[in-house]
CSV table of C-alpha atoms in Angstrom, one decimal:
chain,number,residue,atom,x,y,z
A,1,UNK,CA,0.0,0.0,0.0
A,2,UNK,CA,3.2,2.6,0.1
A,3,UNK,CA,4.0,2.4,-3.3
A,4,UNK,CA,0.1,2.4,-3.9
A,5,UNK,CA,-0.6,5.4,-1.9
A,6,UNK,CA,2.5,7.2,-3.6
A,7,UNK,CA,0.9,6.6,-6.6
A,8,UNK,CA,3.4,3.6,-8.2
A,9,UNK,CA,1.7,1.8,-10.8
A,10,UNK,CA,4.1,-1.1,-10.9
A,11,UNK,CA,7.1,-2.5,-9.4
A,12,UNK,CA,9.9,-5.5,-9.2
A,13,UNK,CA,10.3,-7.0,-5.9
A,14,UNK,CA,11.8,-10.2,-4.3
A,15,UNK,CA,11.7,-11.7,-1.1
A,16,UNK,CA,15.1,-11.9,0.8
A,17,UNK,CA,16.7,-14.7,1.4
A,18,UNK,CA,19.3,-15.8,4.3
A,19,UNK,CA,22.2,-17.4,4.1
A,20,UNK,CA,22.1,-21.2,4.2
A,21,UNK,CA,24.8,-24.0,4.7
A,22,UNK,CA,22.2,-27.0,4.3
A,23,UNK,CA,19.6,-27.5,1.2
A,24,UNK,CA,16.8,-28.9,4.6
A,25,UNK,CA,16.0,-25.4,5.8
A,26,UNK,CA,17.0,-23.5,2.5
A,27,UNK,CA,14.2,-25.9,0.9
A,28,UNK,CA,11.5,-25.1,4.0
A,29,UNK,CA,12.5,-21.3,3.4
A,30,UNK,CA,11.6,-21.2,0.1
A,31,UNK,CA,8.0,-22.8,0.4
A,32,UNK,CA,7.2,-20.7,2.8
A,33,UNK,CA,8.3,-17.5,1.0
A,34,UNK,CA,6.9,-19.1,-2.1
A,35,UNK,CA,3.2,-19.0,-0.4
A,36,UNK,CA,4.0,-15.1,1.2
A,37,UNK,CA,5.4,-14.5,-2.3
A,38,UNK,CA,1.5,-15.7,-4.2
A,39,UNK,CA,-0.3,-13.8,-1.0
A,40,UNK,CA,1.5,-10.7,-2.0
A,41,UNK,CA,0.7,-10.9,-6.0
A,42,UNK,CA,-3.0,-11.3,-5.0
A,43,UNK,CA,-3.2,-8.4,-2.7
A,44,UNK,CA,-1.1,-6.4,-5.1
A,45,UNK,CA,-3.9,-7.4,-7.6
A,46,UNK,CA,-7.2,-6.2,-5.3
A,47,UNK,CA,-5.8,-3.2,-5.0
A,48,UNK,CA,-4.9,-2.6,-8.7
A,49,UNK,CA,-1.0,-2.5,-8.4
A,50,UNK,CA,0.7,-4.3,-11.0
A,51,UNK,CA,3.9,-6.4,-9.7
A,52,UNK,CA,6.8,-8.6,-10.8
A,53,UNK,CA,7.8,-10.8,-8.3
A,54,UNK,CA,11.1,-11.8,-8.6
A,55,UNK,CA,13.1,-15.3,-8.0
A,56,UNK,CA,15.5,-15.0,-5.2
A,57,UNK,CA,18.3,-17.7,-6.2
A,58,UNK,CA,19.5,-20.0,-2.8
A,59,UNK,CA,22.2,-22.4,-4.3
A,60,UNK,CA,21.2,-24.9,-1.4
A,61,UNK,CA,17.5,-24.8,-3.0
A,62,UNK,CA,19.2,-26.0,-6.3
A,63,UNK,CA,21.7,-27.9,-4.7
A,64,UNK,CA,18.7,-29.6,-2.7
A,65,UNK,CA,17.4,-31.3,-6.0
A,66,UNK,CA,14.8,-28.8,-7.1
A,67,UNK,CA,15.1,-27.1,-10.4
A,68,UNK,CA,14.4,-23.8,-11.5
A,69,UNK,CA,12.0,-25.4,-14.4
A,70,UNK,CA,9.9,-26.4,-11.2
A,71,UNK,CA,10.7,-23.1,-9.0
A,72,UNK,CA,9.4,-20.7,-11.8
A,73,UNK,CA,6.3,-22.5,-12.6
A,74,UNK,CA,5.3,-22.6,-8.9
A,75,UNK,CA,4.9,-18.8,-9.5
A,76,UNK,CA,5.0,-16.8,-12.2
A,77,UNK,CA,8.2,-15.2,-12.1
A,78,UNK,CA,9.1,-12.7,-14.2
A,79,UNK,CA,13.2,-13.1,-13.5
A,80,UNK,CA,16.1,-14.0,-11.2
A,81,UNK,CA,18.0,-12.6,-8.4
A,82,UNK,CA,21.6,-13.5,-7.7
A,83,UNK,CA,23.5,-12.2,-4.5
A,84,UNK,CA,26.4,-12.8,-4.4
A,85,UNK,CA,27.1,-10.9,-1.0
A,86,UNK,CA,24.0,-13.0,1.2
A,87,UNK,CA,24.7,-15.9,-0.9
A,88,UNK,CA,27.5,-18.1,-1.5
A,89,UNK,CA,28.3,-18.0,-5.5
A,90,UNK,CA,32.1,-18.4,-5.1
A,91,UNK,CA,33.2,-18.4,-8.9
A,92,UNK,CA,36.2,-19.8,-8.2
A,93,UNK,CA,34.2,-22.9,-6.9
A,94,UNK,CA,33.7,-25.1,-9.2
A,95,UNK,CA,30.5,-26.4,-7.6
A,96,UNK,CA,29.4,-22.6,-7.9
A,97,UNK,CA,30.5,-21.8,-10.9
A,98,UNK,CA,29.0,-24.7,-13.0
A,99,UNK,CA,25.6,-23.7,-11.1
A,100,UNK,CA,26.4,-20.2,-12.6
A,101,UNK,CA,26.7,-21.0,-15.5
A,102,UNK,CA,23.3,-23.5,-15.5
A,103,UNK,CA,21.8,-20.3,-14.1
A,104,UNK,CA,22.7,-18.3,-17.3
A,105,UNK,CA,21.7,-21.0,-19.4
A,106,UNK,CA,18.7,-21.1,-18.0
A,107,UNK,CA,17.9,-17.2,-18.4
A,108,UNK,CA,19.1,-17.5,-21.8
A,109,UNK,CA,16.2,-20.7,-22.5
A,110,UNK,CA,13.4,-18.6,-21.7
A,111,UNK,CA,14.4,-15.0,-21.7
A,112,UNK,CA,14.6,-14.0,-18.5
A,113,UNK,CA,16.5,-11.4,-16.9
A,114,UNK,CA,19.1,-11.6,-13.7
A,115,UNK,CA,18.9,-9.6,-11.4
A,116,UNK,CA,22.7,-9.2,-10.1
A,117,UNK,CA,23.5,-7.8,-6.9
A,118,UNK,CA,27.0,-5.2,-7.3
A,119,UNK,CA,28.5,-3.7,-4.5
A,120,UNK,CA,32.0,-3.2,-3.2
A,121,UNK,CA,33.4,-6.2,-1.2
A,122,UNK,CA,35.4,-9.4,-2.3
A,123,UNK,CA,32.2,-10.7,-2.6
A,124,UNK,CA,30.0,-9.1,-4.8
A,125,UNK,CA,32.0,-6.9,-7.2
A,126,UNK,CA,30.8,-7.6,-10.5
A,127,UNK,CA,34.1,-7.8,-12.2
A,128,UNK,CA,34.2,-11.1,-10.6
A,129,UNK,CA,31.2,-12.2,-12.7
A,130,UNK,CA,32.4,-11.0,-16.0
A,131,UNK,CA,33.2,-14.2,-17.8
A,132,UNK,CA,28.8,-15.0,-17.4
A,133,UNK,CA,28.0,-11.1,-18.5
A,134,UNK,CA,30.1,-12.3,-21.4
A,135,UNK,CA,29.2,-16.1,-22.1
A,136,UNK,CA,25.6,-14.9,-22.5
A,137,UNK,CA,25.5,-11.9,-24.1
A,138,UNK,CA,21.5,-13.1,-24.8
A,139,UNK,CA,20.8,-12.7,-21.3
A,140,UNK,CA,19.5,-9.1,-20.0
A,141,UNK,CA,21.7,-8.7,-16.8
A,142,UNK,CA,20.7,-5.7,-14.1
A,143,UNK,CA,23.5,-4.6,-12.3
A,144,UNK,CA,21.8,-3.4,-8.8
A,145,UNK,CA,22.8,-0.6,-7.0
A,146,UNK,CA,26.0,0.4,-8.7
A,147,UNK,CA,27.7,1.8,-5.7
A,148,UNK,CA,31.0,1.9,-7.4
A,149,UNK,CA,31.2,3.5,-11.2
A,150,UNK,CA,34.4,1.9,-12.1
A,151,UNK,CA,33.6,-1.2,-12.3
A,152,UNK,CA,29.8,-0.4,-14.0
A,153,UNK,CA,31.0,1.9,-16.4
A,154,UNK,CA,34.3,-0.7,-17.9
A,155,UNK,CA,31.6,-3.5,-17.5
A,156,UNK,CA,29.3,-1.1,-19.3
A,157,UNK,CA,31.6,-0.4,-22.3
A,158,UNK,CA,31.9,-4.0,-23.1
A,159,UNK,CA,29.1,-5.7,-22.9
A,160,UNK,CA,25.5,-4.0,-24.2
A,161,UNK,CA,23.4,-6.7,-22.1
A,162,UNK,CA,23.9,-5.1,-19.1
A,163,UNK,CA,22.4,-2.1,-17.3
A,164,UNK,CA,21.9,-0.8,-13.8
A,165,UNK,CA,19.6,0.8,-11.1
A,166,UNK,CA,19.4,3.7,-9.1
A,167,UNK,CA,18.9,1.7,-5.5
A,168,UNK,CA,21.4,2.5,-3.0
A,169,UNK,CA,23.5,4.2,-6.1
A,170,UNK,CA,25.5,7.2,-4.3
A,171,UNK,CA,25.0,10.5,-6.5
A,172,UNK,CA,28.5,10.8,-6.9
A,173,UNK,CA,28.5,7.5,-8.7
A,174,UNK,CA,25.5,7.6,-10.5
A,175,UNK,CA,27.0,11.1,-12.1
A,176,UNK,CA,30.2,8.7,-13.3
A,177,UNK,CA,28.1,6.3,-15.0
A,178,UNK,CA,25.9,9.0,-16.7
A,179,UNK,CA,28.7,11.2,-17.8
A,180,UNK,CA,30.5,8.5,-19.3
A,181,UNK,CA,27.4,7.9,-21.6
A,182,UNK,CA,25.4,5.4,-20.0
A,183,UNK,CA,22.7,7.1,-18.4
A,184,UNK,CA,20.2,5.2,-20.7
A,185,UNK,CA,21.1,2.1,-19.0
A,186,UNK,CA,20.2,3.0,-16.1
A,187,UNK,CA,16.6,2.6,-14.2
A,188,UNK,CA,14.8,3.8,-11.5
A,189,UNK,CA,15.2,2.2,-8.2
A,190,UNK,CA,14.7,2.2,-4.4
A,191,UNK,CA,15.2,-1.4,-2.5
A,192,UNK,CA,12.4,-0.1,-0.6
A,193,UNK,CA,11.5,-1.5,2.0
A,194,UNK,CA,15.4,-1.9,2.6
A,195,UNK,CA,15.9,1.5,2.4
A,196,UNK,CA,13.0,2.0,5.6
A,197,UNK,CA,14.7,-1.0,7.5
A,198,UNK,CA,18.1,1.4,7.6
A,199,UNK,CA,16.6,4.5,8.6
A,200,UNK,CA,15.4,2.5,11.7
A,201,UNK,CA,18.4,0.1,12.0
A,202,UNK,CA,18.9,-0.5,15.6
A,203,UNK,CA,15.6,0.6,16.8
A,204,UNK,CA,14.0,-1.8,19.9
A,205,UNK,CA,10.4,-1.2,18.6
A,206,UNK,CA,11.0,-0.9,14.8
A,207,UNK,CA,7.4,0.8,12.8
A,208,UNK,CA,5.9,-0.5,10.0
A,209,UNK,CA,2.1,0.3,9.6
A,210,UNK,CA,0.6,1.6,6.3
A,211,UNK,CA,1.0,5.2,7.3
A,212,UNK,CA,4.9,5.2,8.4
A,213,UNK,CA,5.6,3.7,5.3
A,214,UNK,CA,3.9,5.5,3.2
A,215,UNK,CA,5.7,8.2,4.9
A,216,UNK,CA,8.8,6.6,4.6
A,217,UNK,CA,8.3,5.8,0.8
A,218,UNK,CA,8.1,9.7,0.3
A,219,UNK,CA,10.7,10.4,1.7
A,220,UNK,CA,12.7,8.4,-0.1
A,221,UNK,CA,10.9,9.2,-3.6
A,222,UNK,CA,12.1,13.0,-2.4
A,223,UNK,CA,16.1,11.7,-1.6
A,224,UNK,CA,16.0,10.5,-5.2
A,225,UNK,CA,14.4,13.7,-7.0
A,226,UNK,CA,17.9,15.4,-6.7
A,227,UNK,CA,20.0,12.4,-8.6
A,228,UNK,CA,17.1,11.8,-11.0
A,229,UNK,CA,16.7,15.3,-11.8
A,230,UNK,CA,20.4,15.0,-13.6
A,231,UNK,CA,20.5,15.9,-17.4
C-alpha cells in the first residue's frame, strides 16, 4: 500500500533470502516465502498495483534437487535474483560456478532477466562475474545498486546486455556512470523496503504500519528527485 498510496503503478520485488549452509531449511524457506510471495501478488492485484515478483536464487535450494524449471512454474516469475554478497556463489568454486553457468543457461532458455546484486566487497564486485556477462550476451543482466562507477562503467563499455539501477547508487557515482554515456542504462530504483529498514536500523520497537511507510516511501521518492533530476 506505500507504493500504492505514492501513486506507483508497478514495481519488481523479491523476497530476501538468508544465508544457508544445508539444502533442509534453504528448501522449508523457500516454500514458505513461495506462499507469502503468491499472497503478496494477489493483494497487489485487489488493489490494482501491477507487480513482478522476482526469484531469489538460494544455491542450497538447487543444490537440494529442485530445479528452477519447477521453482518458476510454482509462481509466475518474471526473473532472477543472484546475490552474491548474502549468498555463496564463489566463482572460483567449481560447484558454484557450474551452477552459474546452468543459471545463465537457464535465463538464456526462456528470456529472462538476472537480477545481479554489485556492491564493493570481495564478494560481490561484479568484475568477478564477467566471464557469465560475457558467455551470454542473450541474457538481459541488471547490475543493482552500482555503488562503485568503475567497475559499471568498464563493464558497461563492453558488454550492451547489461544495465543498472538507481537503489542505493551514491550520486557521486550515478554522475560517473551517466557522464560516461550510460545514463540510458540506467533505471529507476529504491530497494524499498530496505531503504526503511536502515533509517530504523537498531531501533528496539522498529514501525511499520501503512501510514509510516507510506511516509517513509516519500521520503525516499524526495532523496532520489535530486539524482534523478540529472540531465
Amino acid at each position: 500500500m506505500a507504493l500504492k498510496n505514492n501513486g506507483i503503478t508497478e514495481t519488481t520485488f523479491a523476497y530476501l533470502t538468508p544465508l544457508f549452509t544445508d539444502s533442509a531449511p534453504a528448501i522449508e524457506f523457500y516454500k514458505a516465502m513461495t506462499e507469502e510471495t503468491k499472497e503478496a501478488v494477489d493483494f497487489a492485484k485487489e488493489i490494482g498495483l501491477k507487480v513482478n515478483p522476482l526469484y531469489w536464487i538460494d544455491p542450497m535450494v538447487l543444490f537440494g534437487g529442485i530445479t528452477l524449471d519447477s521453482i518458476m512454474k510454482d509462481l509466475d516469475y518474471k526473473g532472477l535474483v543472484v546475490h552474491p554478497f548474502l549468498n555463496d556463489w564463489n566463482p572460483s568454486d567449481k560447484k558454484h560456478s557450474d551452477l552459474l553457468t546452468l543459471v545463465f543457461q537457464f535465463a538464456k532458455n526462456n528470456t529472462y532477466e538476472i537480477y545481479f546484486h554489485t556492491g564493493c566487497s570481495e564478494r560481490d564486485n561484479p568484475l568477478l562475474f564477467e566471464k557469465w556477462f560475457a558467455d551470454f550476451p542473450e541474457v538481459t543482466v541488471h547490475l543493482a545498486h552500482c555503488k562503485d562507477s568503475a567497475p559499471i562503467i568498464e563493464l558497461f563499455s563492453k558488454y550492451k546486455n547489461l544495465v543498472g539501477d538507481t537503489a542505493f547508487c551514491p550520486q557521486d557515482s550515478y554522475e560517473a556512470i551517466c557522464n560516461a554515456g550510460f545514463k540510458d542504462r540506467m533505471f529507476f530504483g529504491t530497494d524499498f523496503p530496505i531503504s526503511h529498514w536502515y533509517q530504523h536500523y537498531g531501533e528496539e520497537n522498529f514501525p511499520a504500519d501503512e501510514q509510516v511507510l507510506t511516509e517513509s516511501y516519500r521520503k525516499t521518492l524526495k532523496e532520489y528527485e535530486e539524482i534523478l533530476s540529472m540531465k
